[in-house]
Short mmCIF file of C-alpha atoms and ligand atoms in Angstrom, two decimals:
data_model
loop_
_atom_site.label_atom_id
_atom_site.label_comp_id
_atom_site.label_asym_id
_atom_site.label_seq_id
_atom_site.Cartn_x
_atom_site.Cartn_y
_atom_site.Cartn_z
CA MET B 1 -4.48 9.74 15.68
CA ILE B 2 -7.49 9.30 13.31
CA LYS B 3 -8.92 5.77 13.44
CA ARG B 4 -10.78 3.40 10.98
CA THR B 5 -12.31 0.31 10.91
CA ILE B 6 -11.26 -2.94 8.45
CA GLY B 7 -13.49 -5.38 7.66
CA ASP B 8 -14.20 -6.97 11.92
CA SER B 9 -11.04 -5.01 12.86
CA ARG B 10 -11.04 -2.81 16.33
CA PRO B 11 -10.96 1.18 15.31
CA LEU B 12 -7.24 0.79 13.64
CA ASN B 13 -4.25 3.88 13.22
CA ALA B 14 -5.82 5.43 9.62
CA ILE B 15 -1.75 5.75 8.92
CA GLY B 16 -0.47 2.02 8.99
CA LEU B 17 3.09 1.72 7.56
CA GLY B 18 3.59 -0.10 4.32
CA CYS B 19 6.16 -2.47 4.35
CA MET B 20 7.60 -3.13 1.09
CA GLY B 21 10.31 -0.74 1.18
CA MET B 22 11.93 -2.58 3.79
CA ALA B 23 12.76 -5.48 1.80
CA ALA B 24 12.52 -4.89 -2.01
CA PHE B 25 12.02 -2.89 -4.40
CA TYR B 26 13.48 0.75 -3.57
CA GLY B 27 16.89 -0.40 -2.59
CA LYS B 28 19.20 -2.86 -0.87
CA PRO B 29 16.46 -4.57 1.84
CA MET B 30 17.15 -3.97 5.32
CA GLU B 31 19.39 -5.83 7.62
CA GLU B 32 16.79 -8.13 9.81
CA ALA B 33 17.95 -6.45 13.30
CA ASP B 34 17.08 -2.63 11.66
CA ALA B 35 13.82 -4.19 10.37
CA VAL B 36 12.55 -5.94 13.80
CA LYS B 37 14.28 -2.51 15.72
CA LEU B 38 11.85 -0.64 13.65
CA LEU B 39 8.67 -2.56 13.26
CA GLN B 40 8.86 -2.42 17.33
CA GLU B 41 9.62 1.29 17.75
CA ALA B 42 6.06 1.16 15.27
CA VAL B 43 4.01 0.29 17.42
CA ASP B 44 5.08 1.29 20.32
CA LEU B 45 4.62 4.78 18.23
CA GLY B 46 0.48 4.30 18.09
CA VAL B 47 1.23 1.62 14.59
CA ASP B 48 -1.63 -1.43 14.71
CA HIS B 49 -1.83 -1.87 10.92
CA PHE B 50 1.26 -3.34 9.02
CA ASP B 51 1.37 -3.96 5.00
CA THR B 52 3.01 -6.68 3.61
CA ALA B 53 3.17 -9.23 0.58
CA GLU B 54 4.73 -12.65 -0.18
CA MET B 55 6.28 -10.79 -3.32
CA TYR B 56 8.21 -8.08 -1.46
CA GLY B 57 11.87 -9.55 -1.08
CA LEU B 58 10.20 -13.67 -2.13
CA GLY B 59 9.25 -13.65 1.21
CA LEU B 60 11.91 -11.82 3.38
CA ASN B 61 9.32 -9.25 3.89
CA GLU B 62 6.97 -11.20 5.72
CA ARG B 63 10.10 -12.73 7.65
CA GLN B 64 10.64 -9.29 8.67
CA LEU B 65 7.32 -8.76 10.55
CA GLY B 66 7.31 -12.47 11.58
CA ALA B 67 10.23 -11.87 13.63
CA ALA B 68 9.48 -8.33 14.86
CA PHE B 69 5.83 -9.20 15.32
CA HIS B 70 5.30 -12.88 17.10
CA ASP B 71 5.74 -11.63 20.64
CA ARG B 72 3.38 -8.94 20.43
CA ARG B 73 0.39 -10.39 17.93
CA GLU B 74 -1.75 -9.20 19.67
CA LYS B 75 -1.22 -5.27 18.89
CA VAL B 76 -1.26 -5.87 15.93
CA PHE B 77 -3.29 -5.55 11.83
CA ILE B 78 -1.21 -7.72 10.02
CA ALA B 79 -1.80 -7.47 6.46
CA THR B 80 -0.29 -9.97 3.47
CA LYS B 81 -1.34 -10.75 0.12
CA PHE B 82 -0.60 -13.38 -2.86
CA GLY B 83 -0.50 -14.01 -6.49
CA PRO B 84 1.36 -12.57 -8.57
CA LYS B 85 4.49 -15.53 -8.87
CA MET B 86 8.28 -14.47 -9.42
CA ASP B 87 11.22 -16.27 -10.42
CA ALA B 88 12.96 -16.79 -7.73
CA ASN B 89 16.35 -16.43 -9.06
CA THR B 90 15.89 -13.39 -11.65
CA GLY B 91 12.99 -12.00 -9.60
CA GLN B 92 11.23 -10.97 -13.24
CA ARG B 93 7.75 -12.22 -13.18
CA LEU B 94 5.54 -15.24 -13.94
CA GLY B 95 1.85 -13.99 -14.20
CA VAL B 96 -0.57 -14.36 -11.79
CA ASP B 97 -1.70 -17.40 -10.39
CA GLY B 98 -5.25 -17.05 -8.73
CA SER B 99 -6.49 -20.77 -8.80
CA ALA B 100 -7.52 -22.57 -5.81
CA ALA B 101 -3.97 -24.41 -5.20
CA ASN B 102 -2.02 -21.30 -5.57
CA ALA B 103 -4.23 -19.85 -2.76
CA LYS B 104 -3.87 -22.48 -0.71
CA ARG B 105 0.73 -22.84 -0.77
CA ALA B 106 0.50 -18.99 -0.33
CA LEU B 107 -1.25 -19.07 3.04
CA GLU B 108 0.43 -21.39 4.60
CA GLN B 109 3.90 -20.05 3.32
CA SER B 110 2.88 -16.74 5.26
CA LEU B 111 1.26 -18.07 7.95
CA ARG B 112 5.22 -19.60 8.04
CA PHE B 113 6.97 -16.69 7.99
CA LEU B 114 4.78 -14.24 10.02
CA ASN B 115 4.94 -16.71 12.14
CA THR B 116 1.19 -16.31 13.81
CA ASP B 117 -2.11 -18.46 12.66
CA HIS B 118 -4.10 -15.99 11.33
CA VAL B 119 -3.84 -13.29 9.01
CA ASP B 120 -6.03 -9.94 9.38
CA LEU B 121 -6.18 -8.97 6.27
CA TRP B 122 -4.93 -11.25 3.23
CA TYR B 123 -5.35 -9.98 -0.22
CA LEU B 124 -5.09 -10.96 -3.80
CA HIS B 125 -2.63 -8.91 -5.00
CA ARG B 126 -3.52 -8.63 -8.60
CA ARG B 127 -6.47 -10.07 -10.63
CA ASP B 128 -5.83 -13.11 -11.99
CA PHE B 129 -7.59 -12.48 -15.91
CA SER B 130 -6.74 -15.94 -16.76
CA ARG B 131 -10.07 -17.01 -14.38
CA PRO B 132 -13.45 -15.45 -12.33
CA ILE B 133 -12.86 -13.55 -9.68
CA GLU B 134 -15.77 -15.30 -8.17
CA GLU B 135 -12.97 -18.24 -7.43
CA THR B 136 -10.58 -16.94 -6.39
CA VAL B 137 -12.19 -14.66 -3.65
CA GLY B 138 -14.05 -18.54 -3.04
CA ALA B 139 -10.47 -19.98 -2.54
CA MET B 140 -9.97 -16.96 0.11
CA ALA B 141 -13.49 -17.40 1.56
CA ASP B 142 -12.04 -20.86 2.31
CA ALA B 143 -9.98 -19.42 3.96
CA VAL B 144 -12.39 -17.73 6.67
CA LYS B 145 -13.99 -21.07 7.28
CA GLU B 146 -10.73 -22.07 8.13
CA GLY B 147 -9.99 -19.44 10.55
CA LYS B 148 -7.11 -18.63 8.88
CA VAL B 149 -7.85 -15.73 7.70
CA ARG B 150 -10.16 -12.83 9.13
CA ASN B 151 -10.90 -10.36 6.36
CA ILE B 152 -10.39 -10.58 2.48
CA GLY B 153 -9.08 -7.80 0.82
CA LEU B 154 -8.35 -7.13 -3.57
CA SER B 155 -5.99 -4.95 -5.26
CA GLU B 156 -5.90 -2.78 -8.11
CA VAL B 157 -9.65 -4.18 -8.56
CA THR B 158 -12.45 -2.01 -10.93
CA ALA B 159 -15.59 -1.34 -9.53
CA GLU B 160 -17.43 -3.79 -11.28
CA THR B 161 -14.67 -6.45 -10.29
CA LEU B 162 -15.13 -5.11 -5.90
CA ARG B 163 -19.22 -5.79 -6.52
CA ALA B 164 -18.38 -9.62 -7.87
CA ALA B 165 -16.50 -10.41 -5.74
CA HIS B 166 -18.12 -8.68 -2.81
CA LYS B 167 -21.14 -11.57 -3.92
CA VAL B 168 -19.19 -14.27 -2.59
CA HIS B 169 -17.65 -12.79 -0.22
CA PRO B 170 -17.76 -9.38 1.68
CA ILE B 171 -14.76 -7.81 0.95
CA ALA B 172 -13.42 -6.07 3.97
CA ALA B 173 -10.29 -3.26 1.42
CA LEU B 174 -9.25 -2.88 -1.52
CA GLN B 175 -5.97 -1.71 -1.69
CA SER B 176 -5.31 0.81 -4.59
CA GLU B 177 -3.02 3.23 -5.51
CA PHE B 178 -4.26 7.12 -4.31
CA SER B 179 -2.41 11.02 -3.35
CA ILE B 180 -2.49 13.92 -4.74
CA PHE B 181 -1.39 13.12 -8.06
CA THR B 182 -2.61 9.05 -8.52
CA ARG B 183 -7.07 10.28 -8.62
CA PHE B 184 -7.86 7.57 -10.95
CA ILE B 185 -10.36 6.43 -7.95
CA GLU B 186 -12.78 8.83 -7.91
CA THR B 187 -12.99 9.21 -11.44
CA ASP B 188 -13.28 5.31 -12.18
CA GLY B 189 -16.24 4.64 -9.54
CA ILE B 190 -13.81 2.29 -7.29
CA LEU B 191 -14.23 4.85 -4.59
CA ASP B 192 -18.04 5.35 -4.43
CA ALA B 193 -18.11 1.46 -4.66
CA THR B 194 -16.17 0.57 -1.71
CA ARG B 195 -18.52 3.64 0.06
CA GLU B 196 -21.39 1.86 -0.96
CA LEU B 197 -20.46 -1.94 0.43
CA GLY B 198 -18.33 -1.03 3.47
CA THR B 199 -15.04 -1.98 2.38
CA THR B 200 -12.22 0.25 3.14
CA LEU B 201 -9.90 2.15 0.81
CA VAL B 202 -5.91 1.47 1.68
CA ALA B 203 -4.32 3.69 -0.28
CA TYR B 204 -1.44 3.17 -1.60
CA SER B 205 1.76 5.12 -1.91
CA PRO B 206 0.21 8.02 -0.46
CA LEU B 207 3.62 9.81 -0.70
CA GLY B 208 3.59 8.85 -4.90
CA ARG B 209 6.15 6.62 -3.52
CA GLY B 210 8.52 9.38 -1.78
CA MET B 211 8.42 12.01 -4.66
CA LEU B 212 5.68 13.47 -2.38
CA ALA B 213 7.73 13.94 0.39
CA GLY B 214 10.97 15.58 -0.11
CA TRP B 215 12.50 13.74 -3.25
CA SER B 216 15.78 15.79 -4.58
CA LYS B 217 16.34 15.51 -8.22
CA ASP B 218 20.25 14.40 -6.55
CA TRP B 219 18.57 10.92 -5.68
CA GLN B 220 20.79 8.21 -6.17
CA ALA B 221 19.17 4.85 -6.57
CA ASN B 222 20.96 2.82 -3.65
CA GLY B 223 21.04 -0.75 -5.32
CA TRP B 224 18.42 -2.01 -7.86
CA ASP B 225 15.24 0.81 -7.46
CA PHE B 226 11.93 0.46 -9.09
CA ARG B 227 11.74 4.14 -9.33
CA ALA B 228 14.73 3.80 -11.31
CA SER B 229 13.84 1.55 -14.43
CA MET B 230 10.33 1.17 -14.55
CA ALA B 231 8.53 4.24 -13.27
CA PRO B 232 7.87 6.37 -16.32
CA ARG B 233 7.23 9.55 -13.67
CA PHE B 234 10.29 9.57 -12.36
CA ALA B 235 12.38 9.91 -15.43
CA GLY B 236 13.20 12.55 -18.22
CA GLU B 237 10.86 15.14 -19.03
CA ALA B 238 7.67 13.50 -17.09
CA LEU B 239 9.91 13.54 -14.04
CA GLU B 240 11.09 18.17 -15.04
CA ASN B 241 7.43 17.78 -15.03
CA ASN B 242 5.99 16.38 -11.90
CA LEU B 243 9.08 17.67 -9.55
CA ALA B 244 7.59 21.25 -10.56
CA LEU B 245 4.10 20.62 -8.73
CA VAL B 246 5.68 19.38 -5.41
CA GLU B 247 6.82 22.74 -4.76
CA GLU B 248 3.41 23.75 -4.67
CA ILE B 249 2.90 21.25 -1.94
CA ALA B 250 6.13 22.31 -0.31
CA ARG B 251 4.54 26.09 -0.57
CA VAL B 252 1.21 24.70 1.08
CA ALA B 253 3.13 22.91 3.14
CA SER B 254 4.89 25.99 4.93
CA ASP B 255 1.65 28.16 4.66
CA LEU B 256 0.43 25.36 7.15
CA ASP B 257 3.92 24.57 9.40
CA ALA B 258 3.46 21.74 8.07
CA THR B 259 6.08 19.40 5.57
CA ALA B 260 4.98 18.35 1.95
CA GLY B 261 4.07 14.05 3.08
CA GLN B 262 2.01 15.47 5.73
CA VAL B 263 0.60 17.18 4.04
CA ALA B 264 0.55 14.45 1.06
CA LEU B 265 -1.33 11.94 3.89
CA ALA B 266 -3.33 14.10 5.78
CA TRP B 267 -5.30 14.79 1.53
CA ALA B 268 -5.65 11.05 0.54
CA LEU B 269 -7.15 10.40 5.24
CA GLN B 270 -9.67 13.57 4.28
CA ARG B 271 -11.02 13.08 0.87
CA ALA B 272 -12.99 10.16 2.26
CA ASP B 273 -13.81 8.97 6.11
CA ASN B 274 -13.59 5.19 4.71
CA ILE B 275 -9.78 5.61 3.66
CA VAL B 276 -6.57 4.10 5.35
CA ALA B 277 -3.03 5.45 4.21
CA ILE B 278 -0.18 2.93 3.99
CA PRO B 279 2.50 4.99 3.70
CA GLY B 280 6.51 3.21 3.68
CA THR B 281 9.47 4.24 5.41
CA THR B 282 12.44 2.74 6.69
CA LYS B 283 13.56 5.09 9.27
CA LEU B 284 12.10 6.27 12.43
CA ALA B 285 12.14 10.06 11.88
CA ASN B 286 10.33 9.67 8.51
CA LEU B 287 7.40 7.44 10.58
CA ARG B 288 7.09 9.96 13.32
CA GLN B 289 6.78 12.98 10.70
CA ASN B 290 4.16 11.04 8.61
CA LEU B 291 2.38 10.25 11.89
CA GLY B 292 1.84 13.93 12.33
CA ALA B 293 0.24 14.09 8.97
CA ALA B 294 -3.13 13.09 11.41
CA ASN B 295 -2.84 17.10 12.86
CA VAL B 296 -2.97 18.39 9.31
CA LYS B 297 -5.80 20.42 8.64
CA PHE B 298 -7.03 22.57 4.61
CA THR B 299 -8.84 25.47 4.27
CA ALA B 300 -11.06 25.42 1.27
CA ASP B 301 -8.21 27.21 -0.46
CA THR B 302 -5.57 24.85 0.25
CA LEU B 303 -7.71 22.52 -0.54
CA ALA B 304 -8.86 23.94 -3.79
CA ARG B 305 -4.34 24.69 -4.23
CA LEU B 306 -3.70 20.11 -3.64
CA ASP B 307 -6.60 19.14 -6.02
CA ALA B 308 -5.63 21.23 -9.01
CA LEU B 309 -2.02 19.41 -9.46
CA ALA B 310 -3.37 15.64 -10.57
CA ALA B 311 -4.29 16.98 -14.02
CA LYS B 312 -0.80 17.84 -14.11
CA VAL B 313 1.59 15.23 -13.86
CA LYS B 314 3.50 13.72 -16.34
CA GLY B 315 4.23 9.44 -17.06
CA ASP B 316 2.20 6.43 -15.85
CA ARG B 317 2.51 5.72 -12.18
CA TYR B 318 3.89 2.10 -14.17
CA ASP B 319 5.68 0.89 -17.13
CA GLU B 320 3.29 -0.97 -19.68
CA SER B 321 3.46 -4.40 -18.54
CA GLY B 322 2.92 -3.14 -14.74
CA MET B 323 -0.15 -0.71 -16.16
CA LYS B 324 -1.06 -3.92 -17.87
CA SER B 325 -1.92 -5.94 -14.18
CA VAL B 326 -3.62 -2.80 -12.71
CA ASN B 327 -7.74 -2.11 -13.33
CA GLY B 328 -8.17 -5.89 -13.09
P1 ATR A 1 5.61 3.14 -1.25
O1 ATR A 1 3.50 3.21 -0.89
O2 ATR A 1 5.57 2.27 -2.44
O3 ATR A 1 6.17 2.93 -0.35
P2 ATR A 1 5.13 5.83 -0.58
O4 ATR A 1 4.34 5.56 1.00
O5 ATR A 1 4.21 6.76 -1.02
O6 ATR A 1 5.32 4.27 -0.99
O7 ATR A 1 6.25 6.65 -0.33
C1 ATR A 1 7.37 5.50 0.00
C2 ATR A 1 8.61 6.08 -0.12
O8 ATR A 1 8.63 7.85 0.71
C3 ATR A 1 9.80 6.21 0.72
O9 ATR A 1 11.26 6.02 -0.16
C4 ATR A 1 10.19 5.84 2.11
O10 ATR A 1 11.72 6.15 1.61
P3 ATR A 1 12.76 5.88 3.73
O11 ATR A 1 12.86 5.10 3.03
O12 ATR A 1 13.85 6.89 3.43
O13 ATR A 1 11.38 7.45 4.53
C5 ATR A 1 9.62 8.13 1.78
N1 ATR A 1 9.69 8.48 2.91
C6 ATR A 1 8.56 7.37 3.18
N2 ATR A 1 7.67 9.03 4.36
C7 ATR A 1 8.90 9.90 4.23
C8 ATR A 1 9.47 11.73 4.07
N3 ATR A 1 8.47 11.58 5.76
N4 ATR A 1 10.24 12.30 4.49
C9 ATR A 1 10.31 11.76 3.50
N5 ATR A 1 10.71 10.80 2.37
C10 ATR A 1 9.28 9.68 3.43
#
C-alpha cells in the first residue's frame, strides 16, 4: 500500500474511493443498503479516503456516506465539495455560487447528511467566476477556524488561481482530472504548482471514467449516464479512436501480469509523489482489483508506450458547457 498525506492528515492510502457513481451520473443510484455495504467493505480493505460532493445525487451520496461511517468516523478521511447549484427537480445546472452565505449553507447541510461534526477536506467544486477566489477561500477558512473543516481544497483551477488562493489559506488539495488520457495538469504548470506549495494533487477519473478499465463497445447505459450524452470522448469516431488506444494499455498490462485499470492507476500514482488517485466503483471486485495497482511497476519501455498515448486521444472530456466550468 502506498501512503500519502493530504494537509494535516495521517498518511492515507494513495488509492482512495471516488463515490460519485454510487449516487449519480453513471446510471441508476445504488440502493442505500448496497452502498453502505460497499463503503464499509472498502474500509475493511484499507481504503481510508472517501470523496463525495453536495451535487452527487443532490445530497444522496453524502447521505450514503453518513449512513456507512457514522459509527466508524475515526477510520475515514471524508472529502466533500460545494459550489455548483442544481435544480432539485430537473437536475439542470444553475451555475456556481462561491459566496460566503452559500458556503455556510452547504457546509451545514454536508455535516448533517454526512452525520458528522467535521469534514476532513472541503473543496470548492468549481470556481465561481463572478467573484475573486480570495473571497470564497476566505469564507472556507472561517469554517476551519470554527473547527468544522480540517483542510481546504480546490477543484479544476489553474495554477494561478491555486497560488492566489494559497495566499489566503493553505490549499491542502487540488482535485483535477488526471489519467493516461488526460494530462493537462502536467503541461499547464498545475502539477508543478502543487509540488511547490505542498498541495496534494487528487486525481479524479484516473480510469478515464471507466474507459481505461475494460470499457466495451457493447456498453449500454443503465439509466441516465453522463458518458452517453455529455462526454465527446465517448461518442462516435472519437470513441472508436480512443478504444483502439486502450488496446495498447491492455497489451502493456498483459506484459506486466496486471489489468488495464491497474496499469492506469499505477501510472497516475507514479507521475509524482504528491498524487493520490480516487477511482470510482460500485463493485467490490473492481475495488479489490484497483487496490492491487499499488504493486504494479513499470520499465522505461512500458512507460514510454503509455506516455505516447495522450497525444492521440480524440474528443474533449466534457461538452462545451462543462469545459467552460473547468480551468477556473
Ligand atoms: P470517476 O472518477 O468519474 O468515477 P473513474 O474512476 O475514472 O471515474 O472510472 C469510474 C468507472 O470505472 C465506473 O464506471 C466504474 O464502474 P463500476 O462501478 O462498474 O466499477 C469503472 N471501474 C472502476 N474500477 C473498475 C475495474 N477495476 N474494472 C472495470 N471497470 C471499473
